[in-house]
Tab-separated table of C-alpha atoms (C1' of nucleotides) and ligand atoms in Angstrom:
chain	number	residue	atom	x	y	z
A	1	MET	CA	-26.372	3.654	12.651
A	2	SER	CA	-26.227	4.444	8.937
A	3	HIS	CA	-27.432	7.988	8.230
A	4	SER	CA	-27.754	7.579	4.482
A	5	ARG	CA	-31.317	8.988	4.158
A	6	ASP	CA	-33.064	8.195	0.747
A	7	THR	CA	-33.224	11.740	-0.357
A	8	ASP	CA	-32.869	11.789	-3.930
A	9	ALA	CA	-30.002	13.867	-5.354
A	10	PHE	CA	-32.437	15.533	-7.702
A	11	SER	CA	-34.679	16.887	-5.042
A	12	PRO	CA	-33.820	20.112	-3.497
A	13	HIS	CA	-32.120	19.334	-0.272
A	14	ASP	CA	-29.352	20.776	2.162
A	15	HIS	CA	-26.357	19.510	0.081
A	16	ARG	CA	-23.885	20.594	2.902
A	17	ARG	CA	-25.337	17.839	4.730
A	18	CYS	CA	-24.583	15.452	1.921
A	19	ILE	CA	-20.898	16.626	2.154
A	20	ARG	CA	-20.749	16.435	5.743
A	21	THR	CA	-22.190	12.892	5.993
A	22	ALA	CA	-19.865	11.780	3.186
A	23	ILE	CA	-16.806	12.997	4.979
A	24	ALA	CA	-17.846	11.703	8.381
A	25	GLU	CA	-18.717	8.133	6.687
A	26	ALA	CA	-15.186	8.220	4.978
A	27	GLU	CA	-13.448	8.807	8.227
A	28	ARG	CA	-15.395	6.072	9.819
A	29	ILE	CA	-14.616	3.500	6.973
A	30	CYS	CA	-10.940	4.424	6.858
A	31	LEU	CA	-10.564	3.973	10.563
A	32	GLU	CA	-12.331	0.630	10.141
A	33	HIS	CA	-9.973	-0.441	7.455
A	34	ASN	CA	-6.846	1.066	9.025
A	35	SER	CA	-6.489	3.213	5.952
A	36	ARG	CA	-5.592	6.813	6.034
A	37	LEU	CA	-7.675	9.493	4.594
A	38	THR	CA	-5.013	11.945	3.778
A	39	PRO	CA	-5.560	15.727	3.159
A	40	GLN	CA	-5.296	14.989	-0.592
A	41	ARG	CA	-7.612	12.117	-0.597
A	42	GLN	CA	-10.103	14.064	1.501
A	43	ALA	CA	-9.747	17.031	-0.827
A	44	VAL	CA	-10.474	14.954	-3.883
A	45	LEU	CA	-13.514	13.382	-2.043
A	46	GLU	CA	-14.936	16.753	-1.157
A	47	LEU	CA	-14.546	18.102	-4.646
A	48	ILE	CA	-16.263	15.062	-5.928
A	49	TRP	CA	-19.142	15.650	-3.424
A	50	SER	CA	-19.183	19.449	-4.211
A	51	SER	CA	-22.271	18.446	-6.326
A	52	HIS	CA	-24.162	15.578	-7.719
A	53	LYS	CA	-22.682	15.858	-11.148
A	54	PRO	CA	-20.047	13.563	-11.835
A	55	VAL	CA	-16.514	14.993	-12.358
A	56	GLY	CA	-13.690	13.779	-14.761
A	57	ALA	CA	-10.227	13.227	-13.340
A	58	TYR	CA	-8.751	16.296	-15.058
A	59	ALA	CA	-11.408	18.609	-14.013
A	60	LEU	CA	-10.449	17.411	-10.395
A	61	LEU	CA	-6.881	18.067	-11.102
A	62	GLU	CA	-7.683	21.545	-12.165
A	63	GLN	CA	-9.507	22.345	-9.068
A	64	LEU	CA	-6.853	20.697	-6.791
A	65	ARG	CA	-4.271	23.006	-8.444
A	66	GLU	CA	-6.542	25.992	-7.572
A	67	LEU	CA	-6.454	24.807	-3.933
A	68	GLY	CA	-2.709	24.856	-3.899
A	69	HIS	CA	-2.167	21.037	-4.116
A	70	ASN	CA	0.427	19.397	-6.272
A	71	GLY	CA	-1.007	18.826	-9.771
A	72	GLN	CA	-0.025	15.920	-11.762
A	73	PRO	CA	-2.341	13.401	-13.285
A	74	PRO	CA	-1.086	10.497	-10.925
A	75	THR	CA	-1.896	12.428	-8.016
A	76	VAL	CA	-5.463	12.538	-8.717
A	77	TYR	CA	-5.725	8.980	-10.077
A	78	ARG	CA	-4.096	7.677	-6.994
A	79	ALA	CA	-6.689	9.428	-4.767
A	80	LEU	CA	-9.481	8.141	-6.964
A	81	ASP	CA	-8.108	4.574	-6.779
A	82	PHE	CA	-7.972	4.857	-3.125
A	83	LEU	CA	-11.470	6.146	-2.971
A	84	LEU	CA	-12.916	3.627	-5.276
A	85	GLN	CA	-11.211	0.799	-3.583
A	86	HIS	CA	-12.740	1.888	-0.225
A	87	GLY	CA	-16.129	2.092	-1.869
A	88	LEU	CA	-16.272	5.855	-1.315
A	89	ILE	CA	-16.937	6.771	-5.004
A	90	HIS	CA	-18.162	5.242	-8.006
A	91	ARG	CA	-16.840	5.618	-11.479
A	92	ILE	CA	-19.537	6.259	-14.154
A	93	GLU	CA	-18.409	4.309	-17.129
A	94	SER	CA	-20.235	5.999	-19.756
A	95	LEU	CA	-19.045	9.442	-18.789
A	96	ASN	CA	-15.461	8.665	-17.776
A	97	ALA	CA	-16.264	10.565	-14.481
A	98	TYR	CA	-16.513	9.990	-10.902
A	99	THR	CA	-19.227	10.518	-8.351
A	100	GLY	CA	-19.751	10.115	-4.655
A	101	CYS	CA	-21.153	6.854	-3.322
A	102	ARG	CA	-24.390	7.144	-1.082
A	103	HIS	CA	-24.062	3.892	0.689
A	104	PRO	CA	-20.329	3.471	1.302
A	105	GLY	CA	-19.106	0.576	3.356
A	106	GLU	CA	-21.848	-1.903	1.875
A	107	HIS	CA	-20.219	-3.518	-1.004
A	108	HIS	CA	-22.323	-2.953	-3.927
A	109	THR	CA	-22.274	-2.071	-7.507
A	110	GLY	CA	-24.011	1.274	-8.060
A	111	GLN	CA	-27.116	1.759	-10.345
A	112	PHE	CA	-27.301	5.292	-11.638
A	113	LEU	CA	-29.892	7.569	-12.971
A	114	ILE	CA	-28.185	10.250	-15.183
A	115	CYS	CA	-30.068	13.334	-16.155
A	116	SER	CA	-29.298	14.349	-19.736
A	117	GLN	CA	-30.123	17.756	-19.091
A	118	CYS	CA	-28.752	18.705	-15.721
A	119	GLN	CA	-25.948	16.071	-15.688
A	120	GLN	CA	-26.858	15.298	-12.238
A	121	VAL	CA	-26.695	11.558	-11.024
A	122	ALA	CA	-28.760	9.808	-8.421
A	123	GLU	CA	-27.625	6.517	-7.139
A	124	LEU	CA	-30.395	3.749	-6.733
A	125	ASP	CA	-29.825	1.023	-4.261
A	126	ASP	CA	-32.255	-1.610	-5.465
A	127	PRO	CA	-30.995	-4.985	-4.438
A	128	SER	CA	-34.020	-6.702	-6.048
A	129	LEU	CA	-33.040	-5.063	-9.306
A	130	GLY	CA	-29.521	-6.335	-8.931
A	131	SER	CA	-30.757	-9.921	-8.321
A	132	ARG	CA	-33.145	-9.705	-11.041
A	133	ILE	CA	-30.198	-9.096	-13.174
A	134	GLU	CA	-28.177	-11.850	-11.689
A	135	ASP	CA	-31.177	-14.140	-12.410
A	136	SER	CA	-31.332	-12.956	-16.049
A	137	ALA	CA	-27.589	-13.743	-16.361
A	138	ALA	CA	-28.059	-17.240	-14.568
A	139	ARG	CA	-30.722	-18.129	-17.012
A	140	HIS	CA	-27.910	-18.297	-19.563
A	141	GLY	CA	-25.497	-20.174	-17.289
A	142	PHE	CA	-23.589	-16.947	-16.531
A	143	VAL	CA	-22.320	-16.191	-13.219
A	144	ALA	CA	-22.282	-12.474	-12.505
A	145	ASP	CA	-19.557	-10.815	-10.387
A	146	SER	CA	-20.428	-7.146	-10.901
A	147	GLN	CA	-22.767	-4.941	-12.923
A	148	VAL	CA	-22.705	-1.613	-14.627
A	149	ILE	CA	-26.029	-0.099	-14.592
A	150	GLU	CA	-26.324	3.466	-15.996
A	151	ILE	CA	-29.690	4.752	-16.979
A	152	ARG	CA	-29.984	7.947	-18.966
A	153	GLY	CA	-32.866	10.085	-19.046
A	154	THR	CA	-34.676	13.151	-17.640
A	155	CYS	CA	-34.814	13.712	-13.821
A	156	PRO	CA	-38.084	14.873	-12.168
A	157	GLN	CA	-36.919	18.487	-11.846
A	158	CYS	CA	-35.986	18.821	-15.550
A	159	GLN	CA	-39.285	17.201	-16.569
A	160	GLN	CA	-41.004	20.063	-14.756
A	161	GLN	CA	-39.033	22.757	-16.447
A	162	ASP	CA	-39.611	21.216	-19.700
A	163	SER	CA	-43.468	21.490	-19.282
A	164	HIS	CA	-43.253	25.139	-18.165
A	165	GLU	CA	-41.111	26.050	-21.028
A	166	PRO	CA	-42.820	24.394	-23.903
A	167	ARG	CA	-41.414	24.645	-27.333
B	1	MET	CA	-37.995	-13.404	-41.431
B	2	SER	CA	-35.553	-12.376	-38.765
B	3	HIS	CA	-32.730	-15.191	-38.568
B	4	SER	CA	-31.422	-13.999	-35.097
B	5	ARG	CA	-31.461	-17.290	-33.551
B	6	ASP	CA	-30.828	-17.223	-29.763
B	7	THR	CA	-27.598	-19.192	-29.999
B	8	ASP	CA	-25.523	-17.935	-27.120
B	9	ALA	CA	-22.152	-16.393	-28.009
B	10	PHE	CA	-20.629	-18.586	-25.457
B	11	SER	CA	-21.755	-21.924	-26.816
B	12	PRO	CA	-19.794	-23.530	-29.524
B	13	HIS	CA	-21.465	-22.621	-32.904
B	14	ASP	CA	-20.749	-22.154	-36.616
B	15	HIS	CA	-19.425	-18.673	-36.317
B	16	ARG	CA	-19.163	-18.018	-39.958
B	17	ARG	CA	-22.839	-18.144	-39.830
B	18	CYS	CA	-22.657	-15.302	-37.394
B	19	ILE	CA	-20.714	-13.244	-39.785
B	20	ARG	CA	-22.732	-14.087	-42.893
B	21	THR	CA	-25.933	-13.261	-41.006
B	22	ALA	CA	-24.495	-9.965	-39.675
B	23	ILE	CA	-23.509	-8.818	-43.115
B	24	ALA	CA	-26.749	-9.795	-44.776
B	25	GLU	CA	-28.686	-8.115	-42.076
B	26	ALA	CA	-26.425	-4.974	-42.452
B	27	GLU	CA	-27.094	-4.828	-46.182
B	28	ARG	CA	-30.833	-5.096	-45.653
B	29	ILE	CA	-30.836	-2.455	-43.133
B	30	CYS	CA	-28.759	0.010	-45.083
B	31	LEU	CA	-31.068	-0.493	-48.118
B	32	GLU	CA	-34.095	0.192	-45.846
B	33	HIS	CA	-32.442	3.391	-44.657
B	34	ASN	CA	-31.081	4.359	-48.012
B	35	SER	CA	-27.582	4.294	-46.537
B	36	ARG	CA	-24.544	3.081	-48.101
B	37	LEU	CA	-22.580	0.134	-46.648
B	38	THR	CA	-19.372	1.196	-48.192
B	39	PRO	CA	-16.442	-1.093	-48.363
B	40	GLN	CA	-14.725	0.457	-45.433
B	41	ARG	CA	-17.798	0.387	-43.409
B	42	GLN	CA	-18.295	-3.319	-44.243
B	43	ALA	CA	-14.621	-4.177	-43.590
B	44	VAL	CA	-14.984	-2.624	-40.064
B	45	LEU	CA	-18.344	-4.444	-39.425
B	46	GLU	CA	-16.600	-7.793	-40.576
B	47	LEU	CA	-13.595	-7.083	-38.322
B	48	ILE	CA	-15.807	-6.557	-35.380
B	49	TRP	CA	-17.723	-9.765	-36.176
B	50	SER	CA	-14.575	-11.839	-36.523
B	51	SER	CA	-15.116	-12.820	-33.030
B	52	HIS	CA	-17.370	-12.375	-29.971
B	53	LYS	CA	-14.549	-10.342	-28.297
B	54	PRO	CA	-15.230	-6.662	-28.252
B	55	VAL	CA	-12.533	-4.727	-30.253
B	56	GLY	CA	-10.992	-1.487	-29.471
B	57	ALA	CA	-10.973	1.356	-32.187
B	58	TYR	CA	-7.143	1.261	-32.599
B	59	ALA	CA	-7.126	-2.493	-32.714
B	60	LEU	CA	-9.537	-2.054	-35.612
B	61	LEU	CA	-7.300	0.493	-37.114
B	62	GLU	CA	-4.367	-1.763	-36.996
B	63	GLN	CA	-6.334	-4.545	-38.740
B	64	LEU	CA	-7.601	-2.199	-41.393
B	65	ARG	CA	-4.009	-1.133	-42.272
B	66	GLU	CA	-3.099	-4.742	-42.753
B	67	LEU	CA	-6.020	-5.035	-45.067
B	68	GLY	CA	-4.435	-2.261	-47.131
B	69	HIS	CA	-7.056	0.349	-46.202
B	70	ASN	CA	-6.218	3.964	-45.214
B	71	GLY	CA	-5.291	4.099	-41.625
B	72	GLN	CA	-6.214	7.174	-39.633
B	73	PRO	CA	-8.282	7.268	-36.483
B	74	PRO	CA	-11.029	9.310	-38.018
B	75	THR	CA	-11.532	6.534	-40.662
B	76	VAL	CA	-12.370	3.856	-38.145
B	77	TYR	CA	-14.366	6.246	-35.870
B	78	ARG	CA	-16.464	7.328	-38.750
B	79	ALA	CA	-17.285	3.764	-39.590
B	80	LEU	CA	-17.961	3.057	-36.007
B	81	ASP	CA	-20.320	6.029	-35.756
B	82	PHE	CA	-22.172	4.901	-39.017
B	83	LEU	CA	-22.527	1.428	-37.743
B	84	LEU	CA	-23.599	2.644	-34.148
B	85	GLN	CA	-26.224	4.977	-35.584
B	86	HIS	CA	-27.698	2.141	-37.795
B	87	GLY	CA	-27.743	-0.143	-34.654
B	88	LEU	CA	-25.421	-2.537	-36.352
B	89	ILE	CA	-22.928	-2.556	-33.527
B	90	HIS	CA	-22.835	-1.616	-29.746
B	91	ARG	CA	-20.357	0.165	-27.678
B	92	ILE	CA	-19.208	-1.644	-24.410
B	93	GLU	CA	-18.767	1.404	-22.210
B	94	SER	CA	-16.692	-0.367	-19.554
B	95	LEU	CA	-14.335	-1.600	-22.124
B	96	ASN	CA	-14.035	1.224	-24.620
B	97	ALA	CA	-14.669	-1.454	-27.311
B	98	TYR	CA	-17.115	-2.365	-29.700
B	99	THR	CA	-19.194	-5.458	-30.529
B	100	GLY	CA	-21.639	-6.725	-33.216
B	101	CYS	CA	-25.294	-6.377	-32.495
B	102	ARG	CA	-27.318	-9.508	-32.670
B	103	HIS	CA	-30.684	-7.946	-33.137
B	104	PRO	CA	-30.051	-5.115	-35.573
B	105	GLY	CA	-32.873	-3.005	-36.839
B	106	GLU	CA	-34.993	-3.321	-33.602
B	107	HIS	CA	-34.080	-0.234	-31.643
B	108	HIS	CA	-32.860	-1.416	-28.341
B	109	THR	CA	-30.105	-0.821	-25.818
B	110	GLY	CA	-28.028	-3.710	-25.304
B	111	GLN	CA	-27.720	-5.862	-22.085
B	112	PHE	CA	-24.333	-7.547	-22.037
B	113	LEU	CA	-22.719	-10.442	-20.476
B	114	ILE	CA	-19.015	-10.023	-20.331
B	115	CYS	CA	-16.726	-12.946	-19.356
B	116	SER	CA	-13.780	-11.867	-17.491
B	117	GLN	CA	-11.844	-14.886	-18.367
B	118	CYS	CA	-12.394	-15.535	-22.148
B	119	GLN	CA	-13.325	-11.785	-22.807
B	120	GLN	CA	-16.401	-12.945	-24.874
B	121	VAL	CA	-19.617	-10.875	-24.705
B	122	ALA	CA	-23.038	-12.210	-25.232
B	123	GLU	CA	-25.973	-9.900	-25.812
B	124	LEU	CA	-29.090	-10.608	-23.810
B	125	ASP	CA	-32.306	-9.168	-25.218
B	126	ASP	CA	-34.586	-9.323	-22.144
B	127	PRO	CA	-37.202	-6.673	-22.790
B	128	SER	CA	-38.909	-7.450	-19.502
B	129	LEU	CA	-35.495	-6.705	-17.754
B	130	GLY	CA	-35.640	-3.392	-19.697
B	131	SER	CA	-38.933	-2.441	-18.495
B	132	ARG	CA	-38.083	-3.686	-14.989
B	133	ILE	CA	-35.319	-1.054	-14.949
B	134	GLU	CA	-37.573	1.644	-16.367
B	135	ASP	CA	-39.979	0.881	-13.701
B	136	SER	CA	-37.203	1.139	-11.047
B	137	ALA	CA	-36.316	4.616	-12.606
B	138	ALA	CA	-39.921	5.615	-12.743
B	139	ARG	CA	-40.398	5.076	-9.127
B	140	HIS	CA	-38.018	7.964	-8.547
B	141	GLY	CA	-39.792	10.155	-11.077
B	142	PHE	CA	-37.166	9.481	-13.535
B	143	VAL	CA	-37.944	9.033	-17.404
B	144	ALA	CA	-35.481	6.668	-18.825
B	145	ASP	CA	-34.343	7.146	-22.443
B	146	SER	CA	-31.537	4.482	-22.678
B	147	GLN	CA	-29.648	2.050	-20.550
B	148	VAL	CA	-26.195	0.777	-20.149
B	149	ILE	CA	-26.251	-2.777	-18.778
B	150	GLU	CA	-22.895	-4.427	-18.618
B	151	ILE	CA	-22.635	-7.562	-16.326
B	152	ARG	CA	-19.273	-8.881	-15.818
B	153	GLY	CA	-18.773	-12.533	-14.682
B	154	THR	CA	-17.816	-16.019	-15.828
B	155	CYS	CA	-19.460	-17.691	-18.895
B	156	PRO	CA	-20.676	-21.328	-18.849
B	157	GLN	CA	-17.699	-22.573	-20.759
B	158	CYS	CA	-15.078	-20.900	-18.445
B	159	GLN	CA	-16.989	-22.114	-15.406
B	160	GLN	CA	-16.391	-25.809	-16.744
B	161	GLN	CA	-12.789	-25.199	-17.492
B	162	ASP	CA	-12.270	-23.874	-13.957
B	163	SER	CA	-13.887	-27.110	-12.382
B	164	HIS	CA	-11.716	-29.231	-14.464
B	165	GLU	CA	-8.585	-27.391	-13.483
B	166	PRO	CA	-8.993	-26.766	-9.689
B	167	ARG	CA	-6.351	-24.699	-7.655
C	1	DG	C1'	-22.500	18.751	-67.272
C	2	DA	C1'	-23.395	21.774	-63.141
C	3	DC	C1'	-24.820	21.310	-58.578
C	4	DA	C1'	-25.521	19.455	-54.037
C	5	DT	C1'	-24.774	15.687	-50.945
C	6	DT	C1'	-22.256	12.245	-48.965
C	7	DA	C1'	-17.928	9.803	-47.843
C	8	DT	C1'	-12.948	9.832	-47.475
C	9	DG	C1'	-8.084	11.760	-46.837
C	10	DT	C1'	-4.978	14.459	-43.761
C	11	DT	C1'	-3.238	16.843	-40.066
C	12	DA	C1'	-3.187	18.240	-35.850
C	13	DC	C1'	-4.726	18.137	-31.325
C	14	DA	C1'	-7.809	17.078	-26.862
C	15	DC	C1'	-8.935	14.078	-23.239
C	16	DT	C1'	-8.253	9.956	-20.265
C	17	DA	C1'	-5.019	7.010	-17.962
C	18	DT	C1'	-0.741	4.489	-16.490
C	19	DA	C1'	4.422	3.162	-16.190
C	20	DA	C1'	8.397	3.770	-13.931
C	21	DC	C1'	11.425	5.577	-10.643
C	22	DA	C1'	12.795	8.857	-6.947
C	23	DA	C1'	11.731	11.281	-2.534
C	24	DC	C1'	9.511	11.738	1.505
C	25	DT	C1'	6.335	10.151	5.597
C	26	DT	C1'	4.597	7.111	8.744
C	27	DT	C1'	4.530	2.876	11.146
C	28	DT	C1'	6.869	-1.157	12.757
C	29	DT	C1'	10.552	-3.674	14.827
C	30	DC	C1'	14.262	-4.241	17.505
D	1	DG	C1'	15.333	6.038	19.458
D	2	DA	C1'	17.713	4.178	15.246
D	3	DA	C1'	16.925	1.163	11.471
D	4	DA	C1'	14.032	-1.210	8.514
D	5	DA	C1'	9.613	-1.728	6.291
D	6	DA	C1'	5.422	0.057	4.381
D	7	DG	C1'	2.976	3.392	2.621
D	8	DT	C1'	2.267	7.911	0.287
D	9	DT	C1'	3.487	11.489	-2.767
D	10	DG	C1'	6.563	13.928	-6.443
D	11	DT	C1'	8.047	13.887	-11.285
D	12	DT	C1'	8.771	12.720	-16.003
D	13	DA	C1'	7.257	10.613	-19.668
D	14	DT	C1'	4.333	8.137	-22.529
D	15	DA	C1'	0.237	5.061	-23.774
D	16	DG	C1'	-4.599	4.739	-25.010
D	17	DT	C1'	-8.994	6.799	-26.650
D	18	DG	C1'	-11.533	10.210	-29.364
D	19	DT	C1'	-12.520	14.729	-32.288
D	20	DA	C1'	-11.854	19.231	-34.801
D	21	DA	C1'	-11.121	21.337	-38.943
D	22	DC	C1'	-10.434	21.465	-43.593
D	23	DA	C1'	-9.257	19.427	-48.029
D	24	DT	C1'	-10.210	16.210	-51.862
D	25	DA	C1'	-12.875	12.506	-53.896
D	26	DA	C1'	-16.870	9.963	-55.130
D	27	DT	C1'	-21.886	9.730	-55.599
D	28	DG	C1'	-26.550	11.229	-56.452
D	29	DT	C1'	-29.931	14.939	-58.568
D	30	DC	C1'	-31.510	17.797	-61.944
E	1	LIG	ZN1	-26.702	16.383	-2.139
E	2	LIG	ZN1	-32.137	16.908	-14.660
E	3	LIG	ZN1	-20.697	-16.245	-33.384
E	4	LIG	ZN1	-15.726	-17.114	-21.019
DNA sequence: GACATTATGTTACACTATAACAACTTTTTC
DNA sequence: GAAAAAGTTGTTATAGTGTAACATAATGTC
């Protein structure tokens, strides 16, 4: 019953649907785990999902304050920890920033396409790529637990714009 | 004439040879680029190569001070920038730490095996994995410039130890 | 030697993340 | 339902990572 369609984050789409789906999935997963999606945690999750650009913890903190929530670093880091542990968001290591997970619930390490131009991030979920990497590690006798895959480049939209505005 | 043998960082080996080779290669590359491998830069490179465990900038700073060098953060970050730009070291994003590059000179993004137990890092150089990732991105219309591939797990040595000390 | 270029010294600060403990809420147990 | 336990949030302070900006010194070019 997973609704996670494979619409690319880069392609134009009804993003409110992304948000709604993310919240709904979060509620479902928290129910399953007997965890509580408190107002603060939900607020952070919604802020993260406000776009497909990863957000830093302190940017989130700023926005939380504007929403009238309490504003100290531990507040936001606790919410982030919770969301990370429940697989609702990912941390982008090369950006020190956080982005919503598109396939929550299915334990997985993310594979990310990061556009250097528009800052947007799309999450790949290519299991065969994952196992290809495991194989590569295994060939050196290494047992892989988790992977950080972050690919920087140019997204389709930004490529088009580039070709329209040469020079 | 490249001496970069494919000895794994994890396997026991004459590590002084790693260091010697690294410095020699660094000198060669700097000569090629008309860049100067100053004493400070070389000191940082040697410290990084003192083991196969990635080192943080401030740990380096500490060690530099013990060697009598000037000790302010910019000093070490400048050296790191220089070494990064010349492809002599890599930054491990998920550790905020730096490690020596085993194939300097050949423009490449590193692929790293990081042992959670002994903290040592081995650098893979699997071009076919690189292109496999590019393909995966291309399938989404994404043009990849660079990749961050960091695989966490257990190295062969630590696996053996684990099996000797069960429980 | 005068000049431009490159490298280093120095101070101060910005950004990212956590430790430690107190107060409050919700859930569980009796 | 009161008491205890577990979980969540508030609060203060601090640790860890990285840069900006400007001064000084060393090196290379003519
Ligand atoms: Zn969306
Ligand atoms: Zn883009
Ligand atoms: Zn070695
Ligand atoms: Zn190991």
